Amino acid sequence: MCNCIEGIIRVLLFLFNIFLLACGIALIVVGGIVAAEYGKFAREDFFEQRFLWGFVGLALFVGCLLVLVGIFGVGGLCCKNGCMLKAFVFFIIIVIILEITICVLVFVYRDEG
């Protein structure tokens, strides 16, 4: 019975990590496409389009972070490596803290935008 539950948890965690990898890669691709397409038009007025470049930078950063988290999760799960799983948990905690921080900042500065 215990092995069955452990197997189900492993499969669900593996699928979650594959989803993280896919989302990270998608964000990196979207950020790269936006930077490539709009970068050639926005060379003169870079400071006027700070929102666009903020989005591109954020998409690339979050995409890289998600790919890193997914790699640690899949690697730790497949190799049964405790160190990689601890790093995975650490990165997940960092992502959750960043999400809470962003939500609080959006709530505080919602009227200034």
Coordinates of C-alpha atoms in Angstrom, one line a residue:
M1 CA 0.0 0.0 0.0
C2 CA 2.8 2.4 0.9
N3 CA 4.6 1.8 -2.4
C4 CA 1.5 2.5 -4.4
I5 CA 1.0 5.9 -2.7
E6 CA 4.7 6.7 -3.1
G7 CA 4.5 5.9 -6.8
I8 CA 1.4 8.1 -7.3
I9 CA 3.1 11.0 -5.5
R10 CA 6.2 10.5 -7.7
V11 CA 4.2 10.5 -10.9
L12 CA 2.3 13.6 -9.8
L13 CA 5.5 15.4 -8.8
F14 CA 7.1 14.4 -12.1
L15 CA 4.1 15.8 -14.1
F16 CA 4.2 19.0 -12.0
N17 CA 7.9 19.5 -12.8
I18 CA 7.3 18.8 -16.5
F19 CA 4.6 21.5 -16.4
L20 CA 7.1 23.9 -14.7
L21 CA 9.6 23.2 -17.4
A22 CA 7.1 23.8 -20.2
C23 CA 5.9 27.0 -18.6
G24 CA 9.4 28.2 -18.2
I25 CA 10.4 27.5 -21.7
A26 CA 7.2 29.2 -23.0
L27 CA 8.0 32.3 -21.0
I28 CA 11.6 32.4 -22.3
V29 CA 10.3 32.0 -25.9
V30 CA 7.7 34.7 -25.5
G31 CA 10.2 37.1 -23.9
G32 CA 12.7 36.4 -26.7
I33 CA 10.1 36.9 -29.4
V34 CA 8.9 40.2 -27.9
A35 CA 12.4 41.4 -27.5
A36 CA 13.3 40.5 -31.0
E37 CA 10.2 41.9 -32.7
Y38 CA 9.8 45.1 -30.7
G39 CA 13.5 45.7 -30.1
K40 CA 14.2 46.8 -33.6
F41 CA 11.4 49.4 -33.4
A42 CA 12.2 50.7 -29.9
R43 CA 15.9 51.5 -30.1
E44 CA 15.4 55.3 -30.1
D45 CA 12.7 55.5 -27.4
F46 CA 13.9 52.9 -25.0
F47 CA 13.1 54.9 -21.9
E48 CA 9.6 55.6 -23.2
Q49 CA 8.8 51.9 -23.4
R50 CA 10.0 50.9 -20.0
F51 CA 6.9 48.8 -19.4
L52 CA 7.6 46.7 -22.5
W53 CA 11.2 46.1 -21.5
G54 CA 10.1 45.4 -17.9
F55 CA 7.8 42.7 -19.2
V56 CA 10.5 41.2 -21.3
G57 CA 13.0 41.1 -18.5
L58 CA 10.4 39.7 -16.0
A59 CA 9.3 37.0 -18.5
L60 CA 12.9 36.0 -19.1
F61 CA 13.8 36.0 -15.4
V62 CA 10.7 34.0 -14.4
G63 CA 11.1 31.6 -17.3
C64 CA 14.7 30.9 -16.4
L65 CA 13.7 30.4 -12.7
L66 CA 11.0 28.0 -13.6
V67 CA 13.3 26.0 -15.9
L68 CA 15.8 25.8 -13.1
V69 CA 13.2 24.7 -10.6
G70 CA 11.9 22.1 -13.0
I71 CA 15.4 20.7 -13.7
F72 CA 16.1 20.3 -10.0
G73 CA 12.7 18.7 -9.4
V74 CA 13.0 16.2 -12.3
G75 CA 16.6 15.4 -11.6
G76 CA 16.0 14.9 -7.9
L77 CA 13.0 12.8 -8.5
C78 CA 14.5 10.6 -11.2
C79 CA 17.9 10.1 -9.5
K80 CA 16.4 10.0 -6.0
N81 CA 19.0 12.6 -5.1
G82 CA 18.1 14.2 -1.7
C83 CA 20.3 17.3 -2.3
M84 CA 18.5 18.1 -5.6
L85 CA 15.2 17.7 -3.9
K86 CA 16.2 20.0 -1.1
A87 CA 17.3 22.6 -3.7
F88 CA 13.9 22.1 -5.4
V89 CA 12.1 22.8 -2.2
F90 CA 14.3 25.8 -1.6
F91 CA 13.5 27.2 -5.0
I92 CA 9.8 26.6 -4.6
I93 CA 9.8 28.5 -1.3
I94 CA 11.6 31.4 -3.0
V95 CA 9.0 31.4 -5.8
I96 CA 6.2 31.4 -3.3
I97 CA 7.8 34.3 -1.4
L98 CA 8.3 36.3 -4.6
E99 CA 4.6 35.7 -5.6
I100 CA 3.4 37.0 -2.2
T101 CA 5.8 40.0 -2.5
I102 CA 4.5 40.8 -5.9
C103 CA 0.9 40.5 -4.8
V104 CA 1.5 42.9 -1.9
L105 CA 3.3 45.4 -4.1
V106 CA 0.5 45.3 -6.6
F107 CA -2.0 45.9 -3.9
V108 CA 0.0 48.8 -2.3
Y109 CA 0.8 50.6 -5.6
R110 CA -2.4 49.9 -7.5
D111 CA -3.4 53.6 -7.6
E112 CA -0.1 54.9 -8.9
G113 CA -0.1 53.1 -12.2

